[in-house]
mmCIF file of C-alpha atoms in Angstrom:
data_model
loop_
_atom_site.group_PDB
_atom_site.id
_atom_site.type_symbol
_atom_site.label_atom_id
_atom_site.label_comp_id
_atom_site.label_asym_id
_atom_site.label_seq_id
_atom_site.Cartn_x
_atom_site.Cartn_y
_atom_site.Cartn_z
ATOM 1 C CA UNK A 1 36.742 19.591 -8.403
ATOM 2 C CA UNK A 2 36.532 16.650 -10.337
ATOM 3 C CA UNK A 3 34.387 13.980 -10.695
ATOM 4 C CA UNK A 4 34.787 10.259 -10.731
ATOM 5 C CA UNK A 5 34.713 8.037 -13.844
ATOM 6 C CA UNK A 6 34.547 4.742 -11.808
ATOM 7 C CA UNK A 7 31.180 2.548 -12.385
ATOM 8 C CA UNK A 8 32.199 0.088 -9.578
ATOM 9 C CA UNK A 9 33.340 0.979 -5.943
ATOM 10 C CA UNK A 10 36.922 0.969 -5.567
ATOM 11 C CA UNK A 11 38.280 0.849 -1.482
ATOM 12 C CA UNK A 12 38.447 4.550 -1.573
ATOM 13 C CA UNK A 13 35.690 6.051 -4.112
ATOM 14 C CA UNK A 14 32.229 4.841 -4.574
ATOM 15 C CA UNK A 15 30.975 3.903 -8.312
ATOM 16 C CA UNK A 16 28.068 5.867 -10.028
ATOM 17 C CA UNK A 17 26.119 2.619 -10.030
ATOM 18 C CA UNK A 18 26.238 2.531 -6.208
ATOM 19 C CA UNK A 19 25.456 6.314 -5.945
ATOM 20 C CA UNK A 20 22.850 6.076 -7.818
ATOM 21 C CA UNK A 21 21.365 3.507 -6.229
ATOM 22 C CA UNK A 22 21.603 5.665 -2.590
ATOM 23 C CA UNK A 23 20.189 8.412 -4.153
ATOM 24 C CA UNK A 24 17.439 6.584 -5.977
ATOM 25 C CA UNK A 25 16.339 4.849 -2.651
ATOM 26 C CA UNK A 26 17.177 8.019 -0.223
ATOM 27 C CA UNK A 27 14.653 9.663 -3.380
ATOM 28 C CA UNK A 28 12.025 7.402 -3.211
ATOM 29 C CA UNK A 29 11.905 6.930 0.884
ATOM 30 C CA UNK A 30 11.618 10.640 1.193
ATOM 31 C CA UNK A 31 9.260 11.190 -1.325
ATOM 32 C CA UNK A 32 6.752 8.118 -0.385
ATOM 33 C CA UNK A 33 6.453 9.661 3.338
ATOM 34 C CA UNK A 34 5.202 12.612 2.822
ATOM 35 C CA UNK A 35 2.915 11.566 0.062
ATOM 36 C CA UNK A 36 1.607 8.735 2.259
ATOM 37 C CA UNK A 37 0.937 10.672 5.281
ATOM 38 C CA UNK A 38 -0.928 12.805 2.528
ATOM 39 C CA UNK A 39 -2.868 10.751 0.908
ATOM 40 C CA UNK A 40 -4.518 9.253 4.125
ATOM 41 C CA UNK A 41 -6.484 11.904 4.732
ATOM 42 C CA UNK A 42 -7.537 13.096 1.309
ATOM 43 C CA UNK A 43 -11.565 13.502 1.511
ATOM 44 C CA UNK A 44 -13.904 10.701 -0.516
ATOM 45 C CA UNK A 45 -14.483 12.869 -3.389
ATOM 46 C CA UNK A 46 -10.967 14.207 -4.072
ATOM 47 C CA UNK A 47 -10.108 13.846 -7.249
ATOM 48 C CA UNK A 48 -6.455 12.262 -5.759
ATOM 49 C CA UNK A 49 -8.352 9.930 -3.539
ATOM 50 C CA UNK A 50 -7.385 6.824 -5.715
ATOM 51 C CA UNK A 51 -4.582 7.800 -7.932
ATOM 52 C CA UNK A 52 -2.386 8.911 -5.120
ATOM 53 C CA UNK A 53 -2.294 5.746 -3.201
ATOM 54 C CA UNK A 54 -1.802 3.988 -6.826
ATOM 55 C CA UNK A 55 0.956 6.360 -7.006
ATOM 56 C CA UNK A 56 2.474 5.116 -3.743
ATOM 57 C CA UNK A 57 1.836 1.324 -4.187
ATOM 58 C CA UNK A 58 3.139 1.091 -7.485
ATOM 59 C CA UNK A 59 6.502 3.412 -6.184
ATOM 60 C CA UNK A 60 6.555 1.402 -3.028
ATOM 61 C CA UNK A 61 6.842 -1.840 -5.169
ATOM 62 C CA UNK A 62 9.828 -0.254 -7.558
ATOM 63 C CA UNK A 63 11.478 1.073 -4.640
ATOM 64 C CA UNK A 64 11.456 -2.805 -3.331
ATOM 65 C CA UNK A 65 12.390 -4.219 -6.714
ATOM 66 C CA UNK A 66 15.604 -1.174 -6.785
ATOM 67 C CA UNK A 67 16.494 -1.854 -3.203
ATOM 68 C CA UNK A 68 16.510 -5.935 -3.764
ATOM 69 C CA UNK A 69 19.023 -4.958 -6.570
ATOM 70 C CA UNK A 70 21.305 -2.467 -4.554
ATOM 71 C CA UNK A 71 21.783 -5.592 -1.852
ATOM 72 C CA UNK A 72 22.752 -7.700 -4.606
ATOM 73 C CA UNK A 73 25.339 -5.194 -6.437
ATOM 74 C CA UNK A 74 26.669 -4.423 -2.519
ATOM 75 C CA UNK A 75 27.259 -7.959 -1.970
ATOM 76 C CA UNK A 76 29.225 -8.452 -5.562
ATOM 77 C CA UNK A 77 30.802 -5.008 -5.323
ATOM 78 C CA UNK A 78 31.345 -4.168 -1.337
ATOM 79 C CA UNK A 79 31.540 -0.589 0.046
ATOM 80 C CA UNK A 80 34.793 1.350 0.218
ATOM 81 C CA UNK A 81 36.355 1.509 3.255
ATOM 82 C CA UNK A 82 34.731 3.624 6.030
ATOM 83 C CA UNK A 83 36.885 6.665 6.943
ATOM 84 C CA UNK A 84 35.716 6.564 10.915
ATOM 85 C CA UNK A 85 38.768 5.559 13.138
ATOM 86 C CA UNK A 86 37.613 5.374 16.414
ATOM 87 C CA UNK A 87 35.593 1.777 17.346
ATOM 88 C CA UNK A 88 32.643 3.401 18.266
ATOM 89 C CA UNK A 89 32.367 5.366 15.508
ATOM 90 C CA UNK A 90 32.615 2.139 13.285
ATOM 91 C CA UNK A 91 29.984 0.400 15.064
ATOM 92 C CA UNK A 92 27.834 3.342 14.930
ATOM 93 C CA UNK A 93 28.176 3.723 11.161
ATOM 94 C CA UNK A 94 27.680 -0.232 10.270
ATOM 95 C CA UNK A 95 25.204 -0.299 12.863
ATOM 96 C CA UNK A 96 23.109 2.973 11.275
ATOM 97 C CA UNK A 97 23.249 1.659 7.601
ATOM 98 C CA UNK A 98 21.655 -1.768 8.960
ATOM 99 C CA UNK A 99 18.945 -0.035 11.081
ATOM 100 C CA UNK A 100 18.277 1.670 7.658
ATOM 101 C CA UNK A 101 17.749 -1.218 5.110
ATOM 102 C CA UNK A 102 16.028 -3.241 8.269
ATOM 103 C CA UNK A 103 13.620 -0.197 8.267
ATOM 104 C CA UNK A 104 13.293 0.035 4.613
ATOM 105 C CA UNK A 105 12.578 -3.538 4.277
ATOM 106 C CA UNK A 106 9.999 -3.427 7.320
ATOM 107 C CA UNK A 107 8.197 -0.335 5.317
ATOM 108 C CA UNK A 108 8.094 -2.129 1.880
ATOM 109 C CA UNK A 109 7.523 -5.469 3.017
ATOM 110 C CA UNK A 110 4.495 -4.284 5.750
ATOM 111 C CA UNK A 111 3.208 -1.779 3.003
ATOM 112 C CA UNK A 112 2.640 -4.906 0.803
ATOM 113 C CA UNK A 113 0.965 -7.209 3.319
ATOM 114 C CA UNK A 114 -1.406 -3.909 4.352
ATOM 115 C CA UNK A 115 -2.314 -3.739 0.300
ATOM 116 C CA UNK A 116 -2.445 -7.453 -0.124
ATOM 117 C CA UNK A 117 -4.256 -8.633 2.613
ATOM 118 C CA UNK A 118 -7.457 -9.705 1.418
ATOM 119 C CA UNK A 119 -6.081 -11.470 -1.649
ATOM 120 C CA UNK A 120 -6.306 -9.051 -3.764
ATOM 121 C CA UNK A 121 -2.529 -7.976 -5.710
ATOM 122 C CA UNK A 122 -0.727 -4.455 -6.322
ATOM 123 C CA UNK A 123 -1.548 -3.168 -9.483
ATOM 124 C CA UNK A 124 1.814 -1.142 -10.208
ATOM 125 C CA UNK A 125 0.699 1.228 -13.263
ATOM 126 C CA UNK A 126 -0.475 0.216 -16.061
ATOM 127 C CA UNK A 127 2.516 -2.663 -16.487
ATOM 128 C CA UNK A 128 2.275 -5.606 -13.944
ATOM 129 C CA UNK A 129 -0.090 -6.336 -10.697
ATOM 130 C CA UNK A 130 1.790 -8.026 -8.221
ATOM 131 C CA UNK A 131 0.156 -10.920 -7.058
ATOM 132 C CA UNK A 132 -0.763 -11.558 -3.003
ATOM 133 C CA UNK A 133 1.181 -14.016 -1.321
ATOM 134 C CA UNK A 134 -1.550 -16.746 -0.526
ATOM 135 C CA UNK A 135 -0.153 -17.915 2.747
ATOM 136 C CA UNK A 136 0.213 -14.314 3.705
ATOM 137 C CA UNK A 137 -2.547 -12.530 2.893
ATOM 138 C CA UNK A 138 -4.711 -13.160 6.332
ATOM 139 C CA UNK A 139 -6.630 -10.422 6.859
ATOM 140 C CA UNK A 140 -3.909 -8.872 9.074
ATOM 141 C CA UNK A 141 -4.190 -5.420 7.754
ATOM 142 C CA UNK A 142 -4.434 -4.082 11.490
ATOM 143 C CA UNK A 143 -1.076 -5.060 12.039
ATOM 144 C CA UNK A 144 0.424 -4.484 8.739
ATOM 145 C CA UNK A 145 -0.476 -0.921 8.784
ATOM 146 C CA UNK A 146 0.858 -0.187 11.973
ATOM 147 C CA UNK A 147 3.799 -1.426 11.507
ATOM 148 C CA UNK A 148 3.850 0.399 8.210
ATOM 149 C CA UNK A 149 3.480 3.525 9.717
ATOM 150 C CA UNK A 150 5.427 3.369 12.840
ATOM 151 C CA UNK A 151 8.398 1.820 10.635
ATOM 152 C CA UNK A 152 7.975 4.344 8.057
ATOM 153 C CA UNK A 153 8.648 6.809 11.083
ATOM 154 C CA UNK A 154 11.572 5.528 12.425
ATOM 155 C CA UNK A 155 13.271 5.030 9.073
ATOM 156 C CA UNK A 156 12.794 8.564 8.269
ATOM 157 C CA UNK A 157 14.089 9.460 11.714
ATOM 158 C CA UNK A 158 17.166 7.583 10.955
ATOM 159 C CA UNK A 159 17.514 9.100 7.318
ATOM 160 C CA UNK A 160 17.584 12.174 9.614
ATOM 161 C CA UNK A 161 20.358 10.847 11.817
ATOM 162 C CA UNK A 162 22.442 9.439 8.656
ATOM 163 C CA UNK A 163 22.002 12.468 7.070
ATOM 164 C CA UNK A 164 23.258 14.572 10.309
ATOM 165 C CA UNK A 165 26.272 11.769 10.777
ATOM 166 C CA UNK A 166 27.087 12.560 6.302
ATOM 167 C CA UNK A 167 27.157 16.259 7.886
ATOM 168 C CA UNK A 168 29.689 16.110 11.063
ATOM 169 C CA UNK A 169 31.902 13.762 8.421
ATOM 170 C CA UNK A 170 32.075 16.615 6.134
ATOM 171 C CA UNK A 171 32.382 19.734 8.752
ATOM 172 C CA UNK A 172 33.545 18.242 11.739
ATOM 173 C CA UNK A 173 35.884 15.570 10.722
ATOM 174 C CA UNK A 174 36.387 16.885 6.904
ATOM 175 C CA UNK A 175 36.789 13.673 5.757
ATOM 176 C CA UNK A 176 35.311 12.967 1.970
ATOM 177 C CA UNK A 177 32.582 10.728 3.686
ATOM 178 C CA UNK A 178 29.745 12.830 1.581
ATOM 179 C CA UNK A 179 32.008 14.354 -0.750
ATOM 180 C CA UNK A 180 32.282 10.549 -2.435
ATOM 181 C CA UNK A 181 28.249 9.540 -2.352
ATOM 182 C CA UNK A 182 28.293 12.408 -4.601
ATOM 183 C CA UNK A 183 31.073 11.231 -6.998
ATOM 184 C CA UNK A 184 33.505 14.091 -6.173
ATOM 185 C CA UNK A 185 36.816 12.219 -7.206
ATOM 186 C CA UNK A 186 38.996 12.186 -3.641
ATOM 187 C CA UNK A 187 41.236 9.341 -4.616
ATOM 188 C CA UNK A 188 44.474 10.238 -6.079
ATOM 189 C CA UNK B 1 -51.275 -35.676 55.282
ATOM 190 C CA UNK B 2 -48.860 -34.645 57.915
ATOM 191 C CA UNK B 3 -47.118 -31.116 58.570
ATOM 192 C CA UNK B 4 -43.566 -32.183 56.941
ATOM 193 C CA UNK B 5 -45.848 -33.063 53.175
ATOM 194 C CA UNK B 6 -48.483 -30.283 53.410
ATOM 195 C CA UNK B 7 -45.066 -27.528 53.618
ATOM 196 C CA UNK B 8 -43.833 -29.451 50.864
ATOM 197 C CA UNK B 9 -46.924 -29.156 48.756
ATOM 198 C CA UNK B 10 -47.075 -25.740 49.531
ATOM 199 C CA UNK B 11 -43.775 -24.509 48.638
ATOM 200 C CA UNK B 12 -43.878 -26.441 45.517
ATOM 201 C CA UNK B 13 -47.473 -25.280 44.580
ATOM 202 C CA UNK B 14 -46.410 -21.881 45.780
ATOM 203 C CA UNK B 15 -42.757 -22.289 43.604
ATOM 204 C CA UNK B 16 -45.502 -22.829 40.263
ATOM 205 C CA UNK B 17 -47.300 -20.560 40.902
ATOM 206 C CA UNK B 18 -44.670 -17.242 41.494
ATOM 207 C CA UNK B 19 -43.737 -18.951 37.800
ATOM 208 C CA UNK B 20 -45.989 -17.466 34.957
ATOM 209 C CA UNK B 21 -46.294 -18.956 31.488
ATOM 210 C CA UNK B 22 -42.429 -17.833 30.722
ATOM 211 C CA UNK B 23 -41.044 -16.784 27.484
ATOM 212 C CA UNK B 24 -38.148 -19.225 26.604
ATOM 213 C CA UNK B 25 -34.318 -17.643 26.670
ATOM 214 C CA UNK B 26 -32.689 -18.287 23.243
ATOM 215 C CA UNK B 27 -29.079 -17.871 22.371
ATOM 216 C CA UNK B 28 -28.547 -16.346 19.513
ATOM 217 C CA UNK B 29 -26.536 -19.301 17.091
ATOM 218 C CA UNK B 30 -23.052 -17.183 16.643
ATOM 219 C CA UNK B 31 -21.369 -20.485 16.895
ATOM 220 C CA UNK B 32 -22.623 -21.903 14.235
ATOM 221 C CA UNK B 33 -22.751 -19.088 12.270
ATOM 222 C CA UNK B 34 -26.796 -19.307 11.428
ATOM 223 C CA UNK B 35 -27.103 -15.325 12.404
ATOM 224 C CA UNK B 36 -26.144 -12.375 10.440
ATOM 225 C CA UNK B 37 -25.431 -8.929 10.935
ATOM 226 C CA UNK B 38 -25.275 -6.783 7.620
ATOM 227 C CA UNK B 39 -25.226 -3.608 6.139
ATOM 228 C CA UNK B 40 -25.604 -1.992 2.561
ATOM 229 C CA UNK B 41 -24.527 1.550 1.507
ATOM 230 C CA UNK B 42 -25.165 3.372 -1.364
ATOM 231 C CA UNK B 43 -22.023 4.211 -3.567
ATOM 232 C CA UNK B 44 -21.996 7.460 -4.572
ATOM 233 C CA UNK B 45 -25.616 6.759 -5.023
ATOM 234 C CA UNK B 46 -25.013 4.259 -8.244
ATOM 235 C CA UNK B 47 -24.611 1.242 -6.389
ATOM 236 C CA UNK B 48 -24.020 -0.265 -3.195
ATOM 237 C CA UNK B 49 -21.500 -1.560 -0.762
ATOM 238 C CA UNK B 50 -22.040 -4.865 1.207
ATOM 239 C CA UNK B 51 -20.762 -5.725 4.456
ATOM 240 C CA UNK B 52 -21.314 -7.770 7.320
ATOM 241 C CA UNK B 53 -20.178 -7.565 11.207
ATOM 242 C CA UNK B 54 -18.555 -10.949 11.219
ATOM 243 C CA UNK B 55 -18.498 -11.255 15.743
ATOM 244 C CA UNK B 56 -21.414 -10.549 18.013
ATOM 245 C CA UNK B 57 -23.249 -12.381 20.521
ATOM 246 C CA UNK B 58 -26.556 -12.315 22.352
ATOM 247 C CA UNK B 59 -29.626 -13.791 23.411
ATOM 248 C CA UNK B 60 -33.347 -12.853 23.328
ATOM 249 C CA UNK B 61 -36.863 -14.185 25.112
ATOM 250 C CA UNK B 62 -39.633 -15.686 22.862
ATOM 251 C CA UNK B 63 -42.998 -16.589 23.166
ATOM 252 C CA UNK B 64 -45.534 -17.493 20.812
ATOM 253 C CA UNK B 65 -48.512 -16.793 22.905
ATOM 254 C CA UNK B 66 -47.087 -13.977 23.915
ATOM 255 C CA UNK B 67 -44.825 -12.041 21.632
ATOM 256 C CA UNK B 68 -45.119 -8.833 23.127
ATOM 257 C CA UNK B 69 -43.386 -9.971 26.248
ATOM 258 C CA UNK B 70 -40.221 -10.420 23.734
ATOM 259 C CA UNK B 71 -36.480 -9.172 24.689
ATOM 260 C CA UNK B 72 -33.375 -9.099 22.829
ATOM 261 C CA UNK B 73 -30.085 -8.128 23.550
ATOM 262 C CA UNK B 74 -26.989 -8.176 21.547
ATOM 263 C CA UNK B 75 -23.480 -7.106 21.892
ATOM 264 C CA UNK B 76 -21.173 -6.421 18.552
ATOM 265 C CA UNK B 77 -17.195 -5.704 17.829
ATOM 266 C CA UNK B 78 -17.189 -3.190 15.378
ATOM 267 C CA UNK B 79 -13.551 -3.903 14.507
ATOM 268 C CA UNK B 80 -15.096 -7.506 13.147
ATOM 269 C CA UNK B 81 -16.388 -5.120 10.056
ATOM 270 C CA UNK B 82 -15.954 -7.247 6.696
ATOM 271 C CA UNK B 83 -16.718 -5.584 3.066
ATOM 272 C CA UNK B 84 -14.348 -8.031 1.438
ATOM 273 C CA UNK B 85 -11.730 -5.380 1.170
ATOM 274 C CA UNK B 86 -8.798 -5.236 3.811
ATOM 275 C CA UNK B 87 -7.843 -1.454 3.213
ATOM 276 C CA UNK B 88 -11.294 -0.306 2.944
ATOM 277 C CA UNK B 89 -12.458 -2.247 6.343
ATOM 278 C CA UNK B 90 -8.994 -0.643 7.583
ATOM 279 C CA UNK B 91 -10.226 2.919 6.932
ATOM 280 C CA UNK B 92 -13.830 1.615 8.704
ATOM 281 C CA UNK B 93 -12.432 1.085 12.091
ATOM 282 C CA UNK B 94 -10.477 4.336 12.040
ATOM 283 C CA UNK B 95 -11.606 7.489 13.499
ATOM 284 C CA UNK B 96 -13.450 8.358 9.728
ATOM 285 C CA UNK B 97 -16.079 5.830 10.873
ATOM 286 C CA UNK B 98 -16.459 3.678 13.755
ATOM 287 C CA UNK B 99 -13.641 4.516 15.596
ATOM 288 C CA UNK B 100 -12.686 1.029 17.136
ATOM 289 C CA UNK B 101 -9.818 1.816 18.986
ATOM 290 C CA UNK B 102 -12.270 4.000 21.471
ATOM 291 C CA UNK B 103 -15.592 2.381 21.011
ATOM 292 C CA UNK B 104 -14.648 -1.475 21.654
ATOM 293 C CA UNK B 105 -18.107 -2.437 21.223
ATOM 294 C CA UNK B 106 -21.816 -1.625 19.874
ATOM 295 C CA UNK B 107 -25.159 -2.979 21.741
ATOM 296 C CA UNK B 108 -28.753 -3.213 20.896
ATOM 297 C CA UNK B 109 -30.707 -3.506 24.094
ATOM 298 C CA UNK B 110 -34.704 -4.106 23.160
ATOM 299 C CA UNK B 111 -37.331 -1.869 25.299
ATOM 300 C CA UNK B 112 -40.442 -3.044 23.961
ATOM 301 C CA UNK B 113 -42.263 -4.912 21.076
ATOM 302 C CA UNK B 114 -45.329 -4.642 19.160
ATOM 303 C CA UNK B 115 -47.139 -7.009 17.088
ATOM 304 C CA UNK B 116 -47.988 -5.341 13.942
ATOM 305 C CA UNK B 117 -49.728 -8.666 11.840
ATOM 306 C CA UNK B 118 -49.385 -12.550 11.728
ATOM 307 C CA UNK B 119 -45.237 -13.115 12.348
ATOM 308 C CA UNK B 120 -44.740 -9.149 12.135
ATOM 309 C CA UNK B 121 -43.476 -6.408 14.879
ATOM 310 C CA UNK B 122 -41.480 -3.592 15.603
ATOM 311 C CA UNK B 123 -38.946 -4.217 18.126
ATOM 312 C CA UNK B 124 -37.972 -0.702 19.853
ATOM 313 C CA UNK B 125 -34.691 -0.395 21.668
ATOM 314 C CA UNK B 126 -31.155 1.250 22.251
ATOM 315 C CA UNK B 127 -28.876 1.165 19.972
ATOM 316 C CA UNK B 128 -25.359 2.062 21.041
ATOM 317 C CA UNK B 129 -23.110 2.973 18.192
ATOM 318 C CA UNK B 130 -19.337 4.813 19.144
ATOM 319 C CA UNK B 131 -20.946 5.690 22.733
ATOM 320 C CA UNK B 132 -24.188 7.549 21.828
ATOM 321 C CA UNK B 133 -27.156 5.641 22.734
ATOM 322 C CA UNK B 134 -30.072 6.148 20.590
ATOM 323 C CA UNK B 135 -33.495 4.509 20.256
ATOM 324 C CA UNK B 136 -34.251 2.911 16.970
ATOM 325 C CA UNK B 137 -36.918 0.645 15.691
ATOM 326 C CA UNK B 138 -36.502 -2.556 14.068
ATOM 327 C CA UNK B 139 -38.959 -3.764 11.484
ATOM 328 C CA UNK B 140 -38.770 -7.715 12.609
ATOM 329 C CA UNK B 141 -40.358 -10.536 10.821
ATOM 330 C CA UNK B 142 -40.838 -14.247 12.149
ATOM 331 C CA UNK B 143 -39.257 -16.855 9.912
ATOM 332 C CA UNK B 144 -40.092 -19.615 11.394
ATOM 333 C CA UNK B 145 -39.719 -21.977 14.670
ATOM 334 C CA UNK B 146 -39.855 -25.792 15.760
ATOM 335 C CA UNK B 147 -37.496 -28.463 16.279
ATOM 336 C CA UNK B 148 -34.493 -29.133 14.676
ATOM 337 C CA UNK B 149 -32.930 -32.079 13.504
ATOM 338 C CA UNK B 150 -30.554 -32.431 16.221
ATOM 339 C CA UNK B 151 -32.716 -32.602 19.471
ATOM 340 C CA UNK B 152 -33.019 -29.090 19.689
ATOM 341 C CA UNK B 153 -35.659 -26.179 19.242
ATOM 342 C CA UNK B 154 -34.948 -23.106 16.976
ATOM 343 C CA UNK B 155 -37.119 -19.685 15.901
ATOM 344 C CA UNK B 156 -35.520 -17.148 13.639
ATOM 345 C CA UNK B 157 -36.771 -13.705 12.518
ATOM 346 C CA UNK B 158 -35.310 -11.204 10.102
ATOM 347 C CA UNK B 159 -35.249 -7.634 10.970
ATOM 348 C CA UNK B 160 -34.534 -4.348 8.819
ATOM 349 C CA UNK B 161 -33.630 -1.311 10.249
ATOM 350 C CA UNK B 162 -32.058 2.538 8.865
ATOM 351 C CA UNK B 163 -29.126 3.769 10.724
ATOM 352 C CA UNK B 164 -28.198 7.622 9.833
ATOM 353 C CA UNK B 165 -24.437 7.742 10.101
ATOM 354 C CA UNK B 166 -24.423 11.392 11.778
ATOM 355 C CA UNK B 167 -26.587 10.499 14.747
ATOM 356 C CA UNK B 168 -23.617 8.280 15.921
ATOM 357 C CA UNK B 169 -21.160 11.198 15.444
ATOM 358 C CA UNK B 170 -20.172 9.417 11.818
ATOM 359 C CA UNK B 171 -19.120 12.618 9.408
ATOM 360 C CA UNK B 172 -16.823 11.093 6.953
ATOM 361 C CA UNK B 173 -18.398 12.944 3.568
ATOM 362 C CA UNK B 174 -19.293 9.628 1.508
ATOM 363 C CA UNK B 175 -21.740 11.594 -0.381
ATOM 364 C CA UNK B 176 -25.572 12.631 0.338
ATOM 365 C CA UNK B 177 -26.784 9.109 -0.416
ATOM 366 C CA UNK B 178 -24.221 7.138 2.191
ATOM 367 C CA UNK B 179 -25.445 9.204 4.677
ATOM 368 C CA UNK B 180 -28.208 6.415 5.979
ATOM 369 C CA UNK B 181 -27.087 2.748 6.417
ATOM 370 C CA UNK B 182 -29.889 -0.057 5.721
ATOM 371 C CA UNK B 183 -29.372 -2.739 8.396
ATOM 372 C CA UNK B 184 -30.606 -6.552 7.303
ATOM 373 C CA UNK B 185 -30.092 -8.691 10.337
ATOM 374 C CA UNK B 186 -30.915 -12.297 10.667
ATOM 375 C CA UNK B 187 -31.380 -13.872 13.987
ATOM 376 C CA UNK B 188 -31.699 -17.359 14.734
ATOM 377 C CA UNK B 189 -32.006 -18.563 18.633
ATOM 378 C CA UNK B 190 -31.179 -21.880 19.798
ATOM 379 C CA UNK B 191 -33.586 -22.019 23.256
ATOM 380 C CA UNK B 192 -31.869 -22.935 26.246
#
């Protein structure tokens, strides 16, 4: 087995910089679920009951900026080629991927209207807050936080579903649909 | 004085008299905002927490002669809860606290009043906070009354009130001293 060497995508083999962007994301999506559903229910006087949702603010606003820059690099260095034949199959894949960065964006960009709503901007860290958007911030944290939630929900049922669909690729069809988001080398 | 005038005198001497010296109906002056509903909290007994119910209505009786004869009744929306912070107010209307989703609405319905001094009472009534009903006293003071400067008349009181969270079903550990809520409410009636 070896690996690949490319930094771009080629039509066959994806690049390190777009595999690490996946995994970054697919890192930081399932990592901000659990520790959101978490810290909403952490008592007054745990010691967590502030860091951890400064935790998941400031991540939630890095995994915006990283996502923001995946979309650009995709759209200056496209995809390789899917390895589904069949139509449906096609349209379920492109379809699936769009679901997921419609979902992602709905998370992030609710998450921030939720934190931002009276005004006040995301501290992320110790290094930058991010201001509120004035025009935005309307005291429609009612509504921001459930479509957080529910989004946040059906994104990670979806990661579930892409991650099922990476999963018949590689047993059921043994094509190298997985083997290549980890950089195994497949083209000749 | 025929029969046709003397039934008319009667029914309108009759009409005055079935009316006693009536306390005037007020509205309470939500629309323009001259009426306030607020709360302070301790934090973590070192300081306090402001806030505010931003939409309720109501109306009360008022009499100056006769003060005892006084009603009130008001009607709030708990989800209208303003601290000047979205996510904390968020985690107010939950189930934690006030749980607005299934208790659309908190009323204070007087049941009697009692002159204590010159512009001083207790009003007595039920308070109905997340659907228990309890009765609470209100430490009420008269501001002041008379006309306004736009044709109307106007009488305002403060009242002061403690509200202990747990009576209402309210368990959300915010430490021993956030256990009580001091209620400051101002009232100003427009009367009809």
């Amino acid at each position: 087995m070896r690996v690949t060497t490319r930094l771009k995508n080629s039509s066959e083999q994806f690049g390190w910089i777009s595999i690490g962007f996946h995994w970054l994301v697919a890192l930081g999506a399932l990592g901000l679920f659990p520790l959101g559903v978490y810290m909403v229910d952490l008592g007054y006087y745990d010691p967590g009951y502030q860091w951890y949702p400064d935790i998941h603010r400031s991540l939630g606003i890095l995994l915006a900026g990283l996502l923001f820059l995946r979309l650009i690099w995709k759209l200056i260095n496209p995809s390789p080629r899917l390895l589904v034949h069949s139509t449906w199959e096609k349209a379920a894949a492109k379809g699936g991927h769009l679901l997921l960065y419609l979902f992602l964006f709905t998370v992030l960009i609710s998450g921030y209207l939720l934190s931002t709503a009276d005004g006040r901007g995301i501290q992320v860290f110790n290094w930058f807050t991010l201001p509120a958007l004035p025009g935005l911030a309307g005291r429609n944290e009612e509504l921001a936080g459930w479509v957080h939630w529910y989004a946040a929900l059906t994104l990670i049922i979806f990661a579930g579903l892409h991650a099922l669909a990476a999963l018949k690729h590689h047993f059921v069809d043994r094509n190298p649909t997985l083997k290549r988001m980890l950089g195994i080398k497949t083209e000749k | 004085m025929n029969v046709k005038t003397g039934l008319k005198t009667l029914a309108l001497t009759s009409a005055l008299a079935a009316t006693p010296l009536m306390a005037a109906d007020y509205v309470i002056d939500t629309q323009g905002a001259h009426a306030f509903v607020q709360f302070k909290i301790s934090h973590l007994g070192y300081s306090y927490v402001l806030g505010r119910f931003n939409d309720f209505e109501g109306n009360f009786t008022w009499d100056k002669n006769n003060p005892e004869a006084s009603s009130i009744e008001v009607n709030i929306d708990p989800a209208s809860v303003d601290t000047n912070h979205a996510e904390r107010d968020q985690h107010i209307r939950s189930d934690d606290f006030l749980d607005v989703s299934n208790y659309a609405q908190a009323s204070f319905v007087s049941t009697g009043y009692e002159v204590t001094g010159e512009g001083e009472g207790v009003m007595t009534g039920d308070l109905t906070l997340m659907g228990e009903t309890r009765s609470i006293e209100i430490d009420v003071e008269k501001v002041g009354e008379g006309e306004d400067p736009w044709g109307g008349y106007r009488v305002g009181f403060t009242g002061t009130t403690e509200i202990h969270l747990p009576d209402y079903g309210i368990n959300f550990n915010l430490g021993p001293a956030a256990e009580t809520v001091e209620m400051e409410l101002v009232v100003e009636g427009v009367r009809q």
